Amino acid sequence: MLWSCNPKPEFLYKVVKIKDGDTIGLLSSDNQQVTVRLAEVDCPEKTQAFGQAAKKFTSDLCFGKYVKLVGNVHDRYGRTVALVILEDGTNVNYQLVKSGYAWQYKQYSQSAQLAGYEQEARQRRLGLWADGNPTPPWEYRREKKAGALTTQPDSLQQKPKKHYRKRRPKLEEAY
């Protein structure tokens, strides 16, 4: 009887935003927004090849649906890092890798099952694996950061300091 009054249990979240392939925005049952970084996987950046395709895949898979989170770790940006499970039991994180839209993030994952999904996607040349030699997003970010440090635009280069003189009082103000 009580279940019919509240159709969605408190542990389910509604997917209300897809920021990129591996970051989503959720709404809790008490209308709190939560940003979630999908654990154990890393999708191409939005500006990288297959970045928009990964975002679309994530959107098609879970936007507007209710999901459950497994894990409650927070990263340095304040995002919740978790496995995202659809109501039908589909693991969104693993589905991204299985379909070729993400790498297993080996720095943070030891899952043999996930490694198997990535290997199978590589062999079948699914998604980003259709490219002969895709650049992993962690390398892409490192290269982009290194390039930004060496080539600063003119607006960011150091300008000479301006020296301001103390205003001298006018004669009228002195008396």
Short mmCIF file of N, CA and C in Angstrom, two decimals:
data_model
loop_
_atom_site.label_atom_id
_atom_site.label_comp_id
_atom_site.label_asym_id
_atom_site.label_seq_id
_atom_site.Cartn_x
_atom_site.Cartn_y
_atom_site.Cartn_z
N MET A 1 0.82 -1.19 0.00
CA MET A 1 0.00 0.00 0.00
C MET A 1 0.87 1.26 0.00
N LEU A 2 1.88 1.33 0.87
CA LEU A 2 2.76 2.49 0.90
C LEU A 2 3.55 2.64 -0.39
N TRP A 3 3.91 1.54 -1.00
CA TRP A 3 4.70 1.57 -2.23
C TRP A 3 3.93 2.29 -3.34
N SER A 4 2.61 2.12 -3.41
CA SER A 4 1.83 2.75 -4.46
C SER A 4 1.76 4.27 -4.28
N CYS A 5 1.93 4.77 -3.06
CA CYS A 5 1.93 6.21 -2.82
C CYS A 5 3.22 6.87 -3.29
N ASN A 6 4.31 6.15 -3.18
CA ASN A 6 5.62 6.67 -3.58
C ASN A 6 6.21 5.72 -4.62
N PRO A 7 5.96 5.97 -5.92
CA PRO A 7 6.36 5.02 -6.95
C PRO A 7 7.86 4.85 -7.13
N LYS A 8 8.68 5.82 -6.71
CA LYS A 8 10.13 5.67 -6.88
C LYS A 8 10.81 5.60 -5.52
N PRO A 9 11.50 4.51 -5.24
CA PRO A 9 12.20 4.39 -3.96
C PRO A 9 13.27 5.48 -3.83
N GLU A 10 13.68 5.78 -2.61
CA GLU A 10 14.62 6.86 -2.36
C GLU A 10 16.00 6.63 -2.96
N PHE A 11 16.39 5.40 -3.21
CA PHE A 11 17.74 5.16 -3.72
C PHE A 11 17.83 5.32 -5.23
N LEU A 12 16.74 5.63 -5.91
CA LEU A 12 16.78 5.86 -7.35
C LEU A 12 16.92 7.35 -7.66
N TYR A 13 17.66 7.63 -8.70
CA TYR A 13 17.88 9.00 -9.16
C TYR A 13 17.42 9.08 -10.61
N LYS A 14 16.92 10.24 -11.00
CA LYS A 14 16.53 10.44 -12.40
C LYS A 14 17.67 11.13 -13.13
N VAL A 15 18.02 10.62 -14.31
CA VAL A 15 19.08 11.22 -15.12
C VAL A 15 18.48 12.43 -15.83
N VAL A 16 19.00 13.62 -15.50
CA VAL A 16 18.45 14.86 -16.06
C VAL A 16 19.44 15.61 -16.94
N LYS A 17 20.70 15.18 -16.95
CA LYS A 17 21.70 15.87 -17.77
C LYS A 17 22.83 14.92 -18.14
N ILE A 18 23.28 15.04 -19.38
CA ILE A 18 24.45 14.29 -19.84
C ILE A 18 25.51 15.33 -20.15
N LYS A 19 26.54 15.42 -19.30
CA LYS A 19 27.58 16.44 -19.50
C LYS A 19 28.57 16.00 -20.56
N ASP A 20 28.97 14.75 -20.51
CA ASP A 20 29.79 14.13 -21.55
C ASP A 20 29.61 12.63 -21.40
N GLY A 21 30.39 11.84 -22.11
CA GLY A 21 30.18 10.40 -22.11
C GLY A 21 30.25 9.75 -20.75
N ASP A 22 31.09 10.29 -19.85
CA ASP A 22 31.26 9.64 -18.55
C ASP A 22 30.90 10.52 -17.36
N THR A 23 30.14 11.58 -17.59
CA THR A 23 29.69 12.46 -16.50
C THR A 23 28.23 12.81 -16.73
N ILE A 24 27.40 12.53 -15.72
CA ILE A 24 25.97 12.78 -15.86
C ILE A 24 25.44 13.57 -14.66
N GLY A 25 24.31 14.20 -14.86
CA GLY A 25 23.64 14.92 -13.80
C GLY A 25 22.39 14.18 -13.39
N LEU A 26 22.20 14.01 -12.08
CA LEU A 26 21.06 13.26 -11.56
C LEU A 26 20.23 14.16 -10.65
N LEU A 27 18.98 13.76 -10.48
CA LEU A 27 18.09 14.43 -9.55
C LEU A 27 17.60 13.40 -8.56
N SER A 28 17.81 13.68 -7.26
CA SER A 28 17.40 12.73 -6.22
C SER A 28 15.91 12.87 -5.95
N SER A 29 15.38 11.96 -5.15
CA SER A 29 13.95 11.99 -4.82
C SER A 29 13.57 13.24 -4.04
N ASP A 30 14.54 13.87 -3.36
CA ASP A 30 14.26 15.12 -2.65
C ASP A 30 14.72 16.34 -3.44
N ASN A 31 14.80 16.18 -4.78
CA ASN A 31 15.12 17.25 -5.74
C ASN A 31 16.49 17.88 -5.55
N GLN A 32 17.46 17.11 -5.10
CA GLN A 32 18.85 17.56 -5.00
C GLN A 32 19.58 17.11 -6.26
N GLN A 33 20.36 18.03 -6.86
CA GLN A 33 21.13 17.66 -8.04
C GLN A 33 22.46 17.04 -7.62
N VAL A 34 22.83 15.99 -8.33
CA VAL A 34 24.07 15.27 -8.05
C VAL A 34 24.81 15.07 -9.38
N THR A 35 26.09 15.43 -9.40
CA THR A 35 26.91 15.18 -10.59
C THR A 35 27.67 13.89 -10.34
N VAL A 36 27.59 12.98 -11.30
CA VAL A 36 28.22 11.67 -11.15
C VAL A 36 29.22 11.43 -12.27
N ARG A 37 30.42 11.04 -11.87
CA ARG A 37 31.47 10.61 -12.80
C ARG A 37 31.42 9.09 -12.80
N LEU A 38 31.23 8.50 -13.98
CA LEU A 38 31.13 7.05 -14.07
C LEU A 38 32.45 6.40 -13.68
N ALA A 39 32.39 5.50 -12.72
CA ALA A 39 33.59 4.84 -12.18
C ALA A 39 34.16 3.84 -13.18
N GLU A 40 35.46 3.66 -13.11
CA GLU A 40 36.21 2.61 -13.83
C GLU A 40 36.30 2.80 -15.33
N VAL A 41 35.70 3.86 -15.90
CA VAL A 41 35.73 4.06 -17.35
C VAL A 41 36.19 5.48 -17.67
N ASP A 42 36.68 5.67 -18.88
CA ASP A 42 37.06 6.99 -19.34
C ASP A 42 36.67 7.11 -20.81
N CYS A 43 35.76 8.04 -21.09
CA CYS A 43 35.30 8.28 -22.46
C CYS A 43 36.17 9.35 -23.11
N PRO A 44 36.17 9.39 -24.44
CA PRO A 44 36.89 10.47 -25.12
C PRO A 44 36.33 11.83 -24.70
N GLU A 45 37.19 12.83 -24.67
CA GLU A 45 36.74 14.19 -24.36
C GLU A 45 35.81 14.67 -25.47
N LYS A 46 34.98 15.67 -25.17
CA LYS A 46 34.01 16.17 -26.15
C LYS A 46 34.68 16.67 -27.42
N THR A 47 35.89 17.25 -27.30
CA THR A 47 36.60 17.78 -28.45
C THR A 47 37.45 16.73 -29.16
N GLN A 48 37.42 15.52 -28.67
CA GLN A 48 38.22 14.42 -29.20
C GLN A 48 37.36 13.58 -30.13
N ALA A 49 37.99 12.84 -31.04
CA ALA A 49 37.25 11.93 -31.91
C ALA A 49 36.41 10.98 -31.06
N PHE A 50 35.17 10.78 -31.42
CA PHE A 50 34.20 9.92 -30.74
C PHE A 50 33.70 10.48 -29.41
N GLY A 51 34.12 11.68 -29.05
CA GLY A 51 33.64 12.30 -27.80
C GLY A 51 32.14 12.59 -27.85
N GLN A 52 31.69 13.16 -28.96
CA GLN A 52 30.26 13.45 -29.10
C GLN A 52 29.45 12.17 -29.25
N ALA A 53 30.03 11.17 -29.92
CA ALA A 53 29.34 9.88 -30.08
C ALA A 53 29.17 9.19 -28.72
N ALA A 54 30.19 9.30 -27.85
CA ALA A 54 30.10 8.71 -26.51
C ALA A 54 29.02 9.42 -25.70
N LYS A 55 28.95 10.74 -25.82
CA LYS A 55 27.92 11.50 -25.11
C LYS A 55 26.53 11.08 -25.59
N LYS A 56 26.37 10.94 -26.90
CA LYS A 56 25.08 10.54 -27.46
C LYS A 56 24.70 9.13 -27.01
N PHE A 57 25.67 8.23 -26.99
CA PHE A 57 25.41 6.86 -26.56
C PHE A 57 24.92 6.85 -25.11
N THR A 58 25.60 7.60 -24.24
CA THR A 58 25.20 7.68 -22.84
C THR A 58 23.80 8.27 -22.72
N SER A 59 23.53 9.30 -23.50
CA SER A 59 22.22 9.94 -23.48
C SER A 59 21.13 8.96 -23.93
N ASP A 60 21.37 8.28 -25.05
CA ASP A 60 20.38 7.31 -25.55
C ASP A 60 20.13 6.19 -24.55
N LEU A 61 21.17 5.82 -23.82
CA LEU A 61 21.07 4.70 -22.88
C LEU A 61 20.32 5.07 -21.60
N CYS A 62 20.54 6.30 -21.09
CA CYS A 62 19.98 6.54 -19.75
C CYS A 62 19.27 7.87 -19.52
N PHE A 63 19.28 8.80 -20.47
CA PHE A 63 18.65 10.09 -20.20
C PHE A 63 17.15 9.93 -19.92
N GLY A 64 16.69 10.57 -18.84
CA GLY A 64 15.28 10.52 -18.48
C GLY A 64 14.87 9.28 -17.71
N LYS A 65 15.81 8.37 -17.51
CA LYS A 65 15.51 7.12 -16.81
C LYS A 65 15.95 7.20 -15.35
N TYR A 66 15.46 6.25 -14.57
CA TYR A 66 15.86 6.16 -13.16
C TYR A 66 17.01 5.18 -13.04
N VAL A 67 17.98 5.57 -12.21
CA VAL A 67 19.19 4.76 -12.02
C VAL A 67 19.50 4.61 -10.54
N LYS A 68 20.29 3.60 -10.25
CA LYS A 68 20.79 3.35 -8.90
C LYS A 68 22.30 3.55 -8.95
N LEU A 69 22.87 4.09 -7.89
CA LEU A 69 24.31 4.28 -7.81
C LEU A 69 24.93 3.21 -6.92
N VAL A 70 26.07 2.69 -7.36
CA VAL A 70 26.84 1.75 -6.55
C VAL A 70 28.18 2.40 -6.30
N GLY A 71 28.40 2.81 -5.06
CA GLY A 71 29.62 3.53 -4.69
C GLY A 71 29.28 4.95 -4.29
N ASN A 72 30.07 5.49 -3.39
CA ASN A 72 29.81 6.83 -2.90
C ASN A 72 31.11 7.57 -2.62
N VAL A 73 32.05 7.45 -3.54
CA VAL A 73 33.33 8.13 -3.42
C VAL A 73 33.20 9.48 -4.12
N HIS A 74 33.95 10.47 -3.66
CA HIS A 74 33.94 11.77 -4.31
C HIS A 74 35.33 12.08 -4.85
N ASP A 75 35.37 12.68 -6.05
CA ASP A 75 36.67 13.04 -6.63
C ASP A 75 37.05 14.46 -6.23
N ARG A 76 38.17 14.93 -6.73
CA ARG A 76 38.68 16.24 -6.33
C ARG A 76 37.80 17.39 -6.82
N TYR A 77 36.88 17.11 -7.76
CA TYR A 77 35.97 18.13 -8.26
C TYR A 77 34.62 18.09 -7.54
N GLY A 78 34.49 17.22 -6.54
CA GLY A 78 33.25 17.13 -5.77
C GLY A 78 32.20 16.24 -6.40
N ARG A 79 32.53 15.57 -7.50
CA ARG A 79 31.57 14.68 -8.15
C ARG A 79 31.53 13.34 -7.43
N THR A 80 30.37 12.70 -7.43
CA THR A 80 30.25 11.35 -6.92
C THR A 80 30.79 10.41 -7.99
N VAL A 81 31.65 9.49 -7.62
CA VAL A 81 32.20 8.50 -8.55
C VAL A 81 31.53 7.18 -8.23
N ALA A 82 30.79 6.62 -9.21
CA ALA A 82 30.00 5.42 -8.93
C ALA A 82 29.69 4.65 -10.20
N LEU A 83 29.29 3.39 -9.99
CA LEU A 83 28.70 2.61 -11.07
C LEU A 83 27.25 3.05 -11.17
N VAL A 84 26.76 3.20 -12.38
CA VAL A 84 25.38 3.63 -12.61
C VAL A 84 24.61 2.46 -13.20
N ILE A 85 23.56 2.03 -12.50
CA ILE A 85 22.79 0.86 -12.90
C ILE A 85 21.36 1.29 -13.24
N LEU A 86 20.90 0.93 -14.44
CA LEU A 86 19.52 1.21 -14.83
C LEU A 86 18.57 0.30 -14.07
N GLU A 87 17.28 0.64 -14.07
CA GLU A 87 16.28 -0.16 -13.36
C GLU A 87 16.23 -1.60 -13.87
N ASP A 88 16.55 -1.80 -15.17
CA ASP A 88 16.52 -3.16 -15.72
C ASP A 88 17.80 -3.95 -15.42
N GLY A 89 18.74 -3.33 -14.67
CA GLY A 89 19.97 -4.02 -14.29
C GLY A 89 21.16 -3.72 -15.18
N THR A 90 20.98 -2.96 -16.25
CA THR A 90 22.08 -2.63 -17.16
C THR A 90 23.08 -1.71 -16.46
N ASN A 91 24.35 -2.10 -16.50
CA ASN A 91 25.43 -1.30 -15.94
C ASN A 91 25.88 -0.33 -17.03
N VAL A 92 25.58 0.96 -16.87
CA VAL A 92 25.89 1.98 -17.87
C VAL A 92 27.40 2.05 -18.11
N ASN A 93 28.19 2.01 -17.05
CA ASN A 93 29.64 2.10 -17.17
C ASN A 93 30.18 0.98 -18.07
N TYR A 94 29.77 -0.24 -17.78
CA TYR A 94 30.26 -1.39 -18.52
C TYR A 94 29.72 -1.39 -19.95
N GLN A 95 28.50 -0.90 -20.14
CA GLN A 95 27.90 -0.87 -21.47
C GLN A 95 28.66 0.07 -22.40
N LEU A 96 29.18 1.16 -21.85
CA LEU A 96 30.00 2.08 -22.65
C LEU A 96 31.24 1.39 -23.19
N VAL A 97 31.90 0.63 -22.35
CA VAL A 97 33.12 -0.08 -22.77
C VAL A 97 32.76 -1.20 -23.75
N LYS A 98 31.72 -1.94 -23.43
CA LYS A 98 31.28 -3.06 -24.26
C LYS A 98 30.92 -2.61 -25.68
N SER A 99 30.36 -1.39 -25.80
CA SER A 99 29.94 -0.87 -27.10
C SER A 99 31.03 -0.06 -27.80
N GLY A 100 32.18 0.07 -27.16
CA GLY A 100 33.31 0.73 -27.80
C GLY A 100 33.33 2.24 -27.67
N TYR A 101 32.69 2.80 -26.64
CA TYR A 101 32.68 4.25 -26.46
C TYR A 101 33.48 4.71 -25.24
N ALA A 102 34.22 3.79 -24.63
CA ALA A 102 35.04 4.15 -23.48
C ALA A 102 36.16 3.13 -23.29
N TRP A 103 37.20 3.57 -22.62
CA TRP A 103 38.29 2.70 -22.21
C TRP A 103 38.03 2.25 -20.78
N GLN A 104 38.56 1.11 -20.42
CA GLN A 104 38.62 0.77 -19.00
C GLN A 104 39.68 1.69 -18.42
N TYR A 105 39.37 2.39 -17.34
CA TYR A 105 40.31 3.32 -16.73
C TYR A 105 41.16 2.49 -15.76
N LYS A 106 42.21 1.87 -16.28
CA LYS A 106 42.99 0.88 -15.53
C LYS A 106 43.65 1.45 -14.28
N GLN A 107 43.86 2.74 -14.26
CA GLN A 107 44.43 3.38 -13.08
C GLN A 107 43.47 3.24 -11.89
N TYR A 108 42.17 3.12 -12.18
CA TYR A 108 41.17 3.05 -11.12
C TYR A 108 40.32 1.78 -11.17
N SER A 109 40.64 0.85 -12.05
CA SER A 109 39.82 -0.35 -12.19
C SER A 109 40.68 -1.60 -12.37
N GLN A 110 40.31 -2.64 -11.64
CA GLN A 110 41.00 -3.92 -11.76
C GLN A 110 40.04 -4.99 -12.29
N SER A 111 38.90 -4.60 -12.81
CA SER A 111 37.86 -5.53 -13.23
C SER A 111 38.27 -6.35 -14.45
N ALA A 112 38.33 -7.67 -14.27
CA ALA A 112 38.65 -8.56 -15.39
C ALA A 112 37.49 -8.57 -16.40
N GLN A 113 36.27 -8.45 -15.90
CA GLN A 113 35.10 -8.44 -16.78
C GLN A 113 35.15 -7.21 -17.70
N LEU A 114 35.48 -6.07 -17.15
CA LEU A 114 35.57 -4.84 -17.92
C LEU A 114 36.71 -4.92 -18.95
N ALA A 115 37.83 -5.50 -18.55
CA ALA A 115 38.96 -5.69 -19.47
C ALA A 115 38.54 -6.58 -20.64
N GLY A 116 37.75 -7.60 -20.35
CA GLY A 116 37.25 -8.50 -21.40
C GLY A 116 36.33 -7.77 -22.37
N TYR A 117 35.46 -6.90 -21.83
CA TYR A 117 34.57 -6.12 -22.70
C TYR A 117 35.37 -5.20 -23.62
N GLU A 118 36.42 -4.57 -23.07
CA GLU A 118 37.23 -3.68 -23.90
C GLU A 118 37.95 -4.48 -24.99
N GLN A 119 38.50 -5.62 -24.63
CA GLN A 119 39.21 -6.45 -25.61
C GLN A 119 38.27 -6.90 -26.73
N GLU A 120 37.06 -7.29 -26.35
CA GLU A 120 36.07 -7.72 -27.35
C GLU A 120 35.68 -6.57 -28.27
N ALA A 121 35.49 -5.38 -27.72
CA ALA A 121 35.14 -4.21 -28.54
C ALA A 121 36.28 -3.86 -29.50
N ARG A 122 37.53 -3.99 -29.01
CA ARG A 122 38.69 -3.74 -29.88
C ARG A 122 38.71 -4.72 -31.05
N GLN A 123 38.52 -5.99 -30.75
CA GLN A 123 38.57 -7.02 -31.79
C GLN A 123 37.46 -6.83 -32.82
N ARG A 124 36.29 -6.40 -32.36
CA ARG A 124 35.15 -6.22 -33.26
C ARG A 124 35.14 -4.83 -33.89
N ARG A 125 36.13 -3.98 -33.51
CA ARG A 125 36.28 -2.62 -34.03
C ARG A 125 35.00 -1.80 -33.85
N LEU A 126 34.46 -1.86 -32.63
CA LEU A 126 33.25 -1.13 -32.30
C LEU A 126 33.58 0.29 -31.86
N GLY A 127 32.70 1.23 -32.17
CA GLY A 127 32.85 2.61 -31.71
C GLY A 127 34.20 3.21 -32.01
N LEU A 128 34.88 3.69 -30.98
CA LEU A 128 36.17 4.36 -31.17
C LEU A 128 37.25 3.41 -31.67
N TRP A 129 37.03 2.12 -31.55
CA TRP A 129 38.02 1.15 -32.00
C TRP A 129 38.00 0.98 -33.52
N ALA A 130 37.06 1.66 -34.21
CA ALA A 130 37.07 1.69 -35.67
C ALA A 130 38.27 2.50 -36.15
N ASP A 131 38.72 3.44 -35.32
CA ASP A 131 39.93 4.21 -35.59
C ASP A 131 41.13 3.29 -35.35
N GLY A 132 42.11 3.33 -36.22
CA GLY A 132 43.26 2.45 -36.11
C GLY A 132 44.05 2.60 -34.82
N ASN A 133 44.22 3.83 -34.36
CA ASN A 133 45.03 4.08 -33.17
C ASN A 133 44.41 5.22 -32.36
N PRO A 134 43.31 4.96 -31.65
CA PRO A 134 42.67 6.04 -30.90
C PRO A 134 43.55 6.52 -29.73
N THR A 135 43.47 7.81 -29.46
CA THR A 135 44.22 8.40 -28.36
C THR A 135 43.41 8.31 -27.08
N PRO A 136 43.93 7.65 -26.06
CA PRO A 136 43.21 7.60 -24.78
C PRO A 136 43.01 9.00 -24.22
N PRO A 137 41.88 9.26 -23.58
CA PRO A 137 41.58 10.60 -23.09
C PRO A 137 42.58 11.13 -22.07
N TRP A 138 43.18 10.27 -21.25
CA TRP A 138 44.16 10.74 -20.26
C TRP A 138 45.41 11.27 -20.96
N GLU A 139 45.79 10.68 -22.11
CA GLU A 139 46.92 11.19 -22.88
C GLU A 139 46.54 12.49 -23.59
N TYR A 140 45.33 12.53 -24.13
CA TYR A 140 44.82 13.73 -24.80
C TYR A 140 44.82 14.92 -23.84
N ARG A 141 44.34 14.71 -22.61
CA ARG A 141 44.30 15.78 -21.61
C ARG A 141 45.71 16.24 -21.25
N ARG A 142 46.64 15.28 -21.11
CA ARG A 142 48.03 15.62 -20.77
C ARG A 142 48.67 16.45 -21.88
N GLU A 143 48.46 16.03 -23.15
CA GLU A 143 49.02 16.77 -24.28
C GLU A 143 48.42 18.17 -24.38
N LYS A 144 47.13 18.27 -24.16
CA LYS A 144 46.44 19.56 -24.23
C LYS A 144 46.95 20.50 -23.14
N LYS A 145 47.15 19.95 -21.94
CA LYS A 145 47.65 20.76 -20.82
C LYS A 145 49.09 21.22 -21.10
N ALA A 146 49.92 20.33 -21.61
CA ALA A 146 51.31 20.68 -21.93
C ALA A 146 51.36 21.74 -23.02
N GLY A 147 50.50 21.62 -24.01
CA GLY A 147 50.45 22.61 -25.09
C GLY A 147 49.99 23.96 -24.60
N ALA A 148 49.07 23.99 -23.68
CA ALA A 148 48.55 25.25 -23.13
C ALA A 148 49.62 25.98 -22.32
N LEU A 149 50.49 25.23 -21.67
CA LEU A 149 51.54 25.85 -20.87
C LEU A 149 52.64 26.47 -21.71
N THR A 150 52.92 25.88 -22.88
CA THR A 150 54.02 26.38 -23.71
C THR A 150 53.58 27.49 -24.65
N THR A 151 52.33 27.51 -25.04
CA THR A 151 51.87 28.53 -25.97
C THR A 151 50.76 29.35 -25.34
N GLN A 152 51.16 30.35 -24.58
CA GLN A 152 50.16 31.21 -23.96
C GLN A 152 49.81 32.33 -24.93
N PRO A 153 48.52 32.65 -25.05
CA PRO A 153 48.15 33.77 -25.90
C PRO A 153 48.67 35.08 -25.31
N ASP A 154 48.74 36.10 -26.14
CA ASP A 154 49.26 37.40 -25.70
C ASP A 154 48.55 37.91 -24.46
N SER A 155 47.27 37.65 -24.36
CA SER A 155 46.50 38.17 -23.23
C SER A 155 46.93 37.54 -21.90
N LEU A 156 47.57 36.37 -21.94
CA LEU A 156 47.99 35.71 -20.71
C LEU A 156 49.46 35.93 -20.38
N GLN A 157 50.21 36.48 -21.33
CA GLN A 157 51.62 36.71 -21.06
C GLN A 157 51.76 37.85 -20.07
N GLN A 158 52.85 37.83 -19.33
CA GLN A 158 53.03 38.84 -18.29
C GLN A 158 53.18 40.22 -18.89
N LYS A 159 52.46 41.15 -18.30
CA LYS A 159 52.53 42.54 -18.72
C LYS A 159 53.35 43.29 -17.68
N PRO A 160 54.00 44.36 -18.10
CA PRO A 160 54.77 45.12 -17.11
C PRO A 160 53.83 45.73 -16.08
N LYS A 161 54.31 45.79 -14.87
CA LYS A 161 53.50 46.36 -13.79
C LYS A 161 53.32 47.85 -14.02
N LYS A 162 52.13 48.32 -13.71
CA LYS A 162 51.87 49.75 -13.79
C LYS A 162 52.19 50.35 -12.44
N HIS A 163 52.85 51.48 -12.47
CA HIS A 163 53.17 52.17 -11.23
C HIS A 163 52.32 53.43 -11.18
N TYR A 164 51.56 53.53 -10.15
CA TYR A 164 50.70 54.69 -9.98
C TYR A 164 51.33 55.63 -8.96
N ARG A 165 51.26 56.92 -9.28
CA ARG A 165 51.77 57.92 -8.36
C ARG A 165 50.63 58.40 -7.49
N LYS A 166 50.99 58.71 -6.32
CA LYS A 166 50.00 59.27 -5.42
C LYS A 166 49.62 60.64 -5.94
N ARG A 167 48.34 60.90 -6.00
CA ARG A 167 47.88 62.18 -6.52
C ARG A 167 48.26 63.31 -5.58
N ARG A 168 48.81 64.35 -6.14
CA ARG A 168 49.17 65.52 -5.35
C ARG A 168 47.92 66.38 -5.15
N PRO A 169 47.77 66.89 -3.97
CA PRO A 169 46.60 67.74 -3.74
C PRO A 169 46.72 69.04 -4.53
N LYS A 170 45.59 69.52 -4.99
CA LYS A 170 45.57 70.83 -5.68
C LYS A 170 45.80 71.92 -4.63
N LEU A 171 46.18 73.06 -5.11
CA LEU A 171 46.45 74.17 -4.20
C LEU A 171 45.26 74.51 -3.33
N GLU A 172 44.07 74.47 -3.93
CA GLU A 172 42.88 74.82 -3.16
C GLU A 172 42.65 73.82 -2.02
N GLU A 173 42.96 72.56 -2.27
CA GLU A 173 42.74 71.53 -1.27
C GLU A 173 43.78 71.59 -0.14
N ALA A 174 44.93 72.17 -0.43
CA ALA A 174 46.00 72.23 0.56
C ALA A 174 45.68 73.21 1.68
N TYR A 175 44.89 74.18 1.43
CA TYR A 175 44.59 75.19 2.47
C TYR A 175 43.31 74.95 3.14
#
